[in-house]
GROMACS .gro file of C-alpha atoms in nm:
model
  277
    1MET     CA    1  10.342  10.091  11.834
    2PHE     CA    2  10.418   9.763  11.995
    3GLU     CA    3  10.166   9.617  11.983
    4ASN     CA    4  10.035   9.697  11.637
    5LYS     CA    5  10.022   9.394  11.513
    6ASN     CA    6   9.873   9.520  11.168
    7LEU     CA    7  10.238   9.688  11.091
    8LYS     CA    8  10.385   9.606  10.741
    9PRO     CA    9  10.698   9.580  10.629
   10MET     CA   10  10.842   9.872  10.389
   11LEU     CA   11  10.872   9.696  10.037
   12LEU     CA   12  11.147   9.757   9.787
   13LYS     CA   13  11.088   9.853   9.427
   14GLU     CA   14  11.276   9.600   9.161
   15ILE     CA   15  11.553   9.763   8.933
   16SER     CA   16  11.782   9.526   8.699
   17VAL     CA   17  12.086   9.631   8.722
   18PRO     CA   18  12.350   9.697   9.031
   19PHE     CA   19  12.497  10.013   9.088
   20ASN     CA   20  12.750  10.189   9.365
   21ASP     CA   21  12.629  10.537   9.503
   22ASP     CA   22  12.809  10.628   9.862
   23ASN     CA   23  12.437  10.734   9.950
   24TYR     CA   24  12.319  10.387   9.991
   25LEU     CA   25  12.415  10.037  10.180
   26TYR     CA   26  12.436   9.705  10.035
   27GLU     CA   27  12.282   9.397  10.111
   28ILE     CA   28  12.227   9.018  10.059
   29LYS     CA   29  11.904   8.963   9.957
   30PHE     CA   30  11.804   8.656  10.121
   31ASP     CA   31  11.591   8.349  10.007
   32GLY     CA   32  11.325   8.322  10.273
   33ILE     CA   33  10.983   8.410  10.405
   34ARG     CA   34  10.955   8.816  10.506
   35ALA     CA   35  10.848   8.895  10.848
   36LEU     CA   36  10.818   9.117  11.128
   37LEU     CA   37  10.921   8.955  11.478
   38PHE     CA   38  10.702   9.166  11.760
   39ILE     CA   39  10.948   9.028  12.082
   40SER     CA   40  10.986   9.086  12.469
   41LYS     CA   41  11.037   8.879  12.759
   42ASN     CA   42  10.650   8.781  12.759
   43ASN     CA   43  10.574   8.860  12.403
   44PHE     CA   44  10.638   8.673  12.064
   45VAL     CA   45  10.477   8.754  11.784
   46LEU     CA   46  10.630   8.622  11.387
   47LYS     CA   47  10.377   8.773  11.156
   48SER     CA   48  10.442   8.733  10.755
   49ARG     CA   49  10.483   8.998  10.452
   50ASN     CA   50  10.050   8.899  10.439
   51GLY     CA   51   9.987   8.914  10.731
   52LYS     CA   52  10.006   8.518  10.875
   53ILE     CA   53  10.091   8.442  11.210
   54LEU     CA   54  10.415   8.212  11.166
   55ASN     CA   55  10.459   8.119  11.574
   56LEU     CA   56  10.384   7.746  11.512
   57ASP     CA   57  10.567   7.693  11.209
   58TYR     CA   58  10.872   7.799  11.352
   59PRO     CA   59  10.884   7.798  11.737
   60GLU     CA   60  11.239   7.752  11.751
   61LEU     CA   61  11.305   8.110  11.721
   62LYS     CA   62  11.157   8.193  11.992
   63ASP     CA   63  11.466   8.125  12.155
   64ILE     CA   64  11.583   8.500  12.045
   65GLN     CA   65  11.371   8.648  12.353
   66GLN     CA   66  11.642   8.601  12.536
   67LEU     CA   67  11.857   8.827  12.333
   68VAL     CA   68  11.635   9.121  12.405
   69GLY     CA   69  11.614   9.116  12.786
   70ASP     CA   70  11.335   9.363  12.965
   71LYS     CA   71  11.313   9.573  12.622
   72LYS     CA   72  11.016   9.543  12.390
   73VAL     CA   73  11.168   9.542  12.022
   74ILE     CA   74  11.021   9.521  11.645
   75PHE     CA   75  11.240   9.329  11.448
   76ASP     CA   76  11.186   9.322  11.045
   77GLY     CA   77  11.387   9.078  10.831
   78GLU     CA   78  11.393   8.716  10.672
   79ILE     CA   79  11.297   8.379  10.800
   80ILE     CA   80  11.580   8.111  10.597
   81ALA     CA   81  11.667   7.767  10.622
   82LEU     CA   82  12.039   7.668  10.492
   83ASP     CA   83  12.071   7.364  10.243
   84LYS     CA   84  12.391   7.153  10.298
   85ASN     CA   85  12.642   7.343  10.075
   86GLY     CA   86  12.526   7.633  10.411
   87LYS     CA   87  12.334   7.802  10.118
   88PRO     CA   88  12.000   7.993  10.197
   89SER     CA   89  11.702   7.763  10.006
   90PHE     CA   90  11.303   7.821   9.977
   91ASP     CA   91  11.273   7.484   9.884
   92LYS     CA   92  11.420   7.333  10.195
   93LEU     CA   93  11.226   7.605  10.428
   94MET     CA   94  10.881   7.471  10.292
   95THR     CA   95  10.957   7.079  10.381
   96ASP     CA   96  10.929   6.965  10.746
   97ASN     CA   97  11.252   6.751  10.683
   98ARG     CA   98  11.496   7.065  10.754
   99ASP     CA   99  11.714   7.187  11.013
  100ASP     CA  100  11.720   7.494  11.254
  101VAL     CA  101  11.594   7.766  11.079
  102ILE     CA  102  11.747   8.115  11.146
  103PHE     CA  103  11.600   8.466  11.145
  104VAL     CA  104  11.834   8.773  10.963
  105ALA     CA  105  11.737   9.075  11.120
  106PHE     CA  106  11.792   9.381  10.911
  107ASP     CA  107  11.613   9.636  11.034
  108ILE     CA  108  11.485   9.704  11.380
  109LEU     CA  109  11.172   9.878  11.397
  110PHE     CA  110  11.057   9.983  11.779
  111GLN     CA  111  11.336   9.988  12.110
  112ASP     CA  112  11.122  10.061  12.362
  113LYS     CA  113  10.988  10.367  12.129
  114ASN     CA  114  10.940  10.408  11.780
  115LEU     CA  115  11.215  10.429  11.557
  116LEU     CA  116  11.064  10.461  11.214
  117ASN     CA  117  11.136  10.850  11.153
  118LEU     CA  118  11.541  10.743  11.232
  119PRO     CA  119  11.760  10.710  10.963
  120LEU     CA  120  11.827  10.375  10.845
  121ILE     CA  121  12.182  10.441  10.935
  122ASP     CA  122  12.051  10.525  11.332
  123ARG     CA  123  11.839  10.172  11.302
  124LYS     CA  124  12.118   9.992  11.212
  125LYS     CA  125  12.351  10.104  11.494
  126ILE     CA  126  12.079  10.048  11.747
  127LEU     CA  127  12.047   9.688  11.571
  128ASN     CA  128  12.409   9.607  11.600
  129GLU     CA  129  12.348   9.646  12.010
  130TYR     CA  130  12.190   9.303  11.943
  131GLN     CA  131  12.453   8.946  11.950
  132ASP     CA  132  12.423   8.740  11.698
  133SER     CA  133  12.269   8.349  11.839
  134LYS     CA  134  12.218   8.004  11.670
  135PHE     CA  135  11.827   8.140  11.588
  136PHE     CA  136  11.912   8.513  11.512
  137ILE     CA  137  12.174   8.668  11.258
  138LYS     CA  138  12.235   9.029  11.144
  139SER     CA  139  12.263   9.111  10.752
  140LYS     CA  140  12.615   9.209  10.675
  141VAL     CA  141  12.637   9.534  10.506
  142PHE     CA  142  12.836   9.590  10.214
  143ASP     CA  143  12.979   9.948  10.026
  144ASP     CA  144  13.020   9.831   9.707
  145GLY     CA  145  12.717   9.734   9.503
  146ILE     CA  146  12.823   9.604   9.179
  147LYS     CA  147  13.075   9.398   9.368
  148LEU     CA  148  12.871   9.237   9.607
  149PHE     CA  149  12.673   9.206   9.284
  150LYS     CA  150  12.949   8.995   9.128
  151SER     CA  151  12.986   8.757   9.425
  152ILE     CA  152  12.645   8.605   9.506
  153LYS     CA  153  12.593   8.534   9.114
  154LYS     CA  154  12.866   8.345   9.183
  155MET     CA  155  12.711   8.213   9.507
  156GLY     CA  156  12.431   8.135   9.309
  157LEU     CA  157  12.231   8.321   9.569
  158GLU     CA  158  11.883   8.551   9.485
  159GLY     CA  159  12.018   8.873   9.466
  160ILE     CA  160  12.123   9.234   9.635
  161VAL     CA  161  11.913   9.527   9.799
  162ALA     CA  162  12.063   9.853   9.798
  163LYS     CA  163  11.901  10.148  10.104
  164LEU     CA  164  11.935  10.483  10.117
  165LYS     CA  165  12.122  10.539  10.413
  166ASP     CA  166  11.918  10.831  10.577
  167SER     CA  167  11.576  10.660  10.444
  168ILE     CA  168  11.299  10.622  10.697
  169TYR     CA  169  11.134  10.346  10.764
  170LEU     CA  170  10.737  10.324  10.530
  171PRO     CA  171  10.508  10.069  10.672
  172GLY     CA  172  10.331   9.880  10.347
  173LYS     CA  173  10.515  10.099  10.081
  174ARG     CA  174  10.699  10.059   9.798
  175VAL     CA  175  10.951  10.352   9.679
  176ASP     CA  176  11.267  10.467   9.531
  177THR     CA  177  11.465  10.441   9.881
  178TRP     CA  178  11.466  10.078   9.885
  179LEU     CA  179  11.580   9.885   9.593
  180LYS     CA  180  11.608   9.461   9.513
  181ILE     CA  181  11.859   9.362   9.243
  182LYS     CA  182  11.760   8.960   9.132
  183ASN     CA  183  11.990   8.713   9.019
  184ILE     CA  184  11.776   8.602   8.758
  185LYS     CA  185  11.850   8.294   8.574
  186GLU     CA  186  11.739   8.213   8.248
  187ASP     CA  187  11.733   7.907   7.986
  188TYR     CA  188  11.551   7.735   7.707
  189PHE     CA  189  11.223   7.480   7.731
  190TYR     CA  190  11.047   7.292   7.550
  191ILE     CA  191  10.652   7.340   7.536
  192HIS     CA  192  10.490   6.963   7.617
  193GLY     CA  193  10.168   7.086   7.695
  194VAL     CA  194   9.875   7.377   7.690
  195ILE     CA  195   9.615   7.409   7.974
  196PHE     CA  196   9.315   7.660   7.936
  197ASN     CA  197   9.222   7.876   8.242
  198THR     CA  198   8.942   8.125   8.296
  199CYS     CA  199   9.105   8.429   8.076
  200LYS     CA  200   9.471   8.302   8.033
  201TYR     CA  201   9.673   7.970   7.880
  202SER     CA  202   9.910   7.819   8.115
  203LEU     CA  203  10.228   7.636   7.860
  204LEU     CA  204  10.403   7.322   8.136
  205LEU     CA  205  10.787   7.309   8.012
  206GLY     CA  206  10.969   7.049   7.990
  207GLU     CA  207  11.376   6.958   7.964
  208TYR     CA  208  11.573   6.614   7.850
  209ARG     CA  209  11.756   6.458   8.083
  210ASN     CA  210  11.897   6.088   8.018
  211GLY     CA  211  11.713   6.075   7.698
  212ASN     CA  212  11.420   6.126   7.902
  213LEU     CA  213  11.144   6.440   7.942
  214TYR     CA  214  11.084   6.606   8.297
  215TYR     CA  215  10.815   6.832   8.313
  216VAL     CA  216  11.035   7.169   8.522
  217GLY     CA  217  10.665   7.409   8.566
  218LYS     CA  218  10.503   7.613   8.384
  219VAL     CA  219  10.384   7.937   8.297
  220SER     CA  220  10.121   8.190   8.178
  221VAL     CA  221  10.037   8.366   7.897
  222THR     CA  222   9.723   8.570   7.803
  223LYS     CA  223   9.491   8.412   7.456
  224ASP     CA  224   9.586   8.651   7.245
  225ASN     CA  225   9.993   8.583   7.252
  226VAL     CA  226  10.096   8.486   6.917
  227LEU     CA  227  10.302   8.166   7.045
  228LEU     CA  228   9.990   8.017   7.086
  229ASP     CA  229   9.893   8.024   6.701
  230LYS     CA  230  10.237   7.822   6.698
  231LEU     CA  231  10.159   7.585   6.926
  232PHE     CA  232   9.779   7.504   6.794
  233LYS     CA  233   9.962   7.408   6.463
  234LEU     CA  234  10.168   7.132   6.599
  235ARG     CA  235  10.070   6.782   6.633
  236LYS     CA  236   9.902   6.669   6.906
  237SER     CA  237  10.078   6.389   7.137
  238LYS     CA  238  10.056   6.159   7.418
  239ASN     CA  239  10.189   6.286   7.747
  240PHE     CA  240  10.615   6.220   7.751
  241PHE     CA  241  10.631   6.386   8.088
  242VAL     CA  242  10.778   6.090   8.295
  243ASN     CA  243  10.693   6.316   8.628
  244TYR     CA  244  10.387   6.510   8.531
  245ASN     CA  245  10.094   6.338   8.478
  246GLU     CA  246   9.780   6.584   8.463
  247ASP     CA  247   9.518   6.628   8.240
  248ALA     CA  248   9.622   6.892   7.922
  249ASP     CA  249   9.634   6.922   7.563
  250TYR     CA  250   9.965   6.748   7.480
  251ILE     CA  251  10.204   6.847   7.195
  252LYS     CA  252  10.507   6.703   7.016
  253PRO     CA  253  10.805   6.900   7.193
  254SER     CA  254  10.946   7.091   6.924
  255ILE     CA  255  10.936   7.450   7.042
  256LYS     CA  256  11.170   7.588   7.302
  257ILE     CA  257  11.090   7.938   7.492
  258LEU     CA  258  11.343   8.142   7.665
  259VAL     CA  259  11.227   8.155   8.038
  260LYS     CA  260  11.397   8.314   8.321
  261TYR     CA  261  11.344   8.218   8.670
  262MET     CA  262  11.549   8.240   9.063
  263GLU     CA  263  11.589   7.930   9.082
  264LYS     CA  264  11.509   7.520   9.040
  265THR     CA  265  11.451   7.319   9.360
  266ASP     CA  266  11.572   7.024   9.521
  267LYS     CA  267  11.334   6.866   9.268
  268ASN     CA  268  11.468   7.043   8.965
  269MET     CA  269  11.114   7.235   8.946
  270LEU     CA  270  11.210   7.640   8.823
  271ARG     CA  271  11.079   7.897   9.091
  272GLN     CA  272  10.864   8.214   8.947
  273PRO     CA  273  10.938   8.143   8.581
  274ARG     CA  274  10.795   8.372   8.339
  275ILE     CA  275  10.875   8.388   7.981
  276ALA     CA  276  11.170   8.589   7.867
  277LYS     CA  277  11.085   8.938   7.666
   0.00000   0.00000   0.00000
């Protein structure tokens, strides 16, 4: 199994409301890149959820080899980078101008033998044998999901996960034993332009700051969306965005829609925006 680089991470089903259940453990959902780490004294392969090898992207993580000694290990975790406030920042992770990255390990799938069929709580005990370091930390476990979710909302973090304590590891599967509850943000934004794609439209979103209209991202709608009828009746306009100049059908920015999104980047762009139902 250790040499099986086709191994895929177990996936989480998304729910909207946090809960408490003594059969579950709770952890912070970190905003980074999900990855499996195949590691031994002579082996280091960092693989993304989609199968991309990330060794050259995050070479500093190779120092984790010192923690495993003579063992052959597969960790499951998240690659993160911290912003100036000490919070995980996906935007920071995607830039070359970043501080040291960290691998946050929340599971161990192999330690000189296959651990997939062990209950999660037992895998956690094995994982806890490894010491935290500059580039490697273990995900902290909490027993109150509702309280944890309230805390991460105050801190502006991405969300939490809830995992059944006796769950086995099912590679590549999305099942009810692992759940994620995201800290979804929402706000109103103006629609200032429309771009037609093959089978859908992209709506250009903006917000006013200091009297100027700033582009913050786009959301997609299908061609039968009733909102389009209202937009096409609006008077055509020149482009008022101060930070966007791509070709589009620009319209008077008079209609605001409620948009859900994960966060704003350092450049005030929306991550994963979608129209609120």
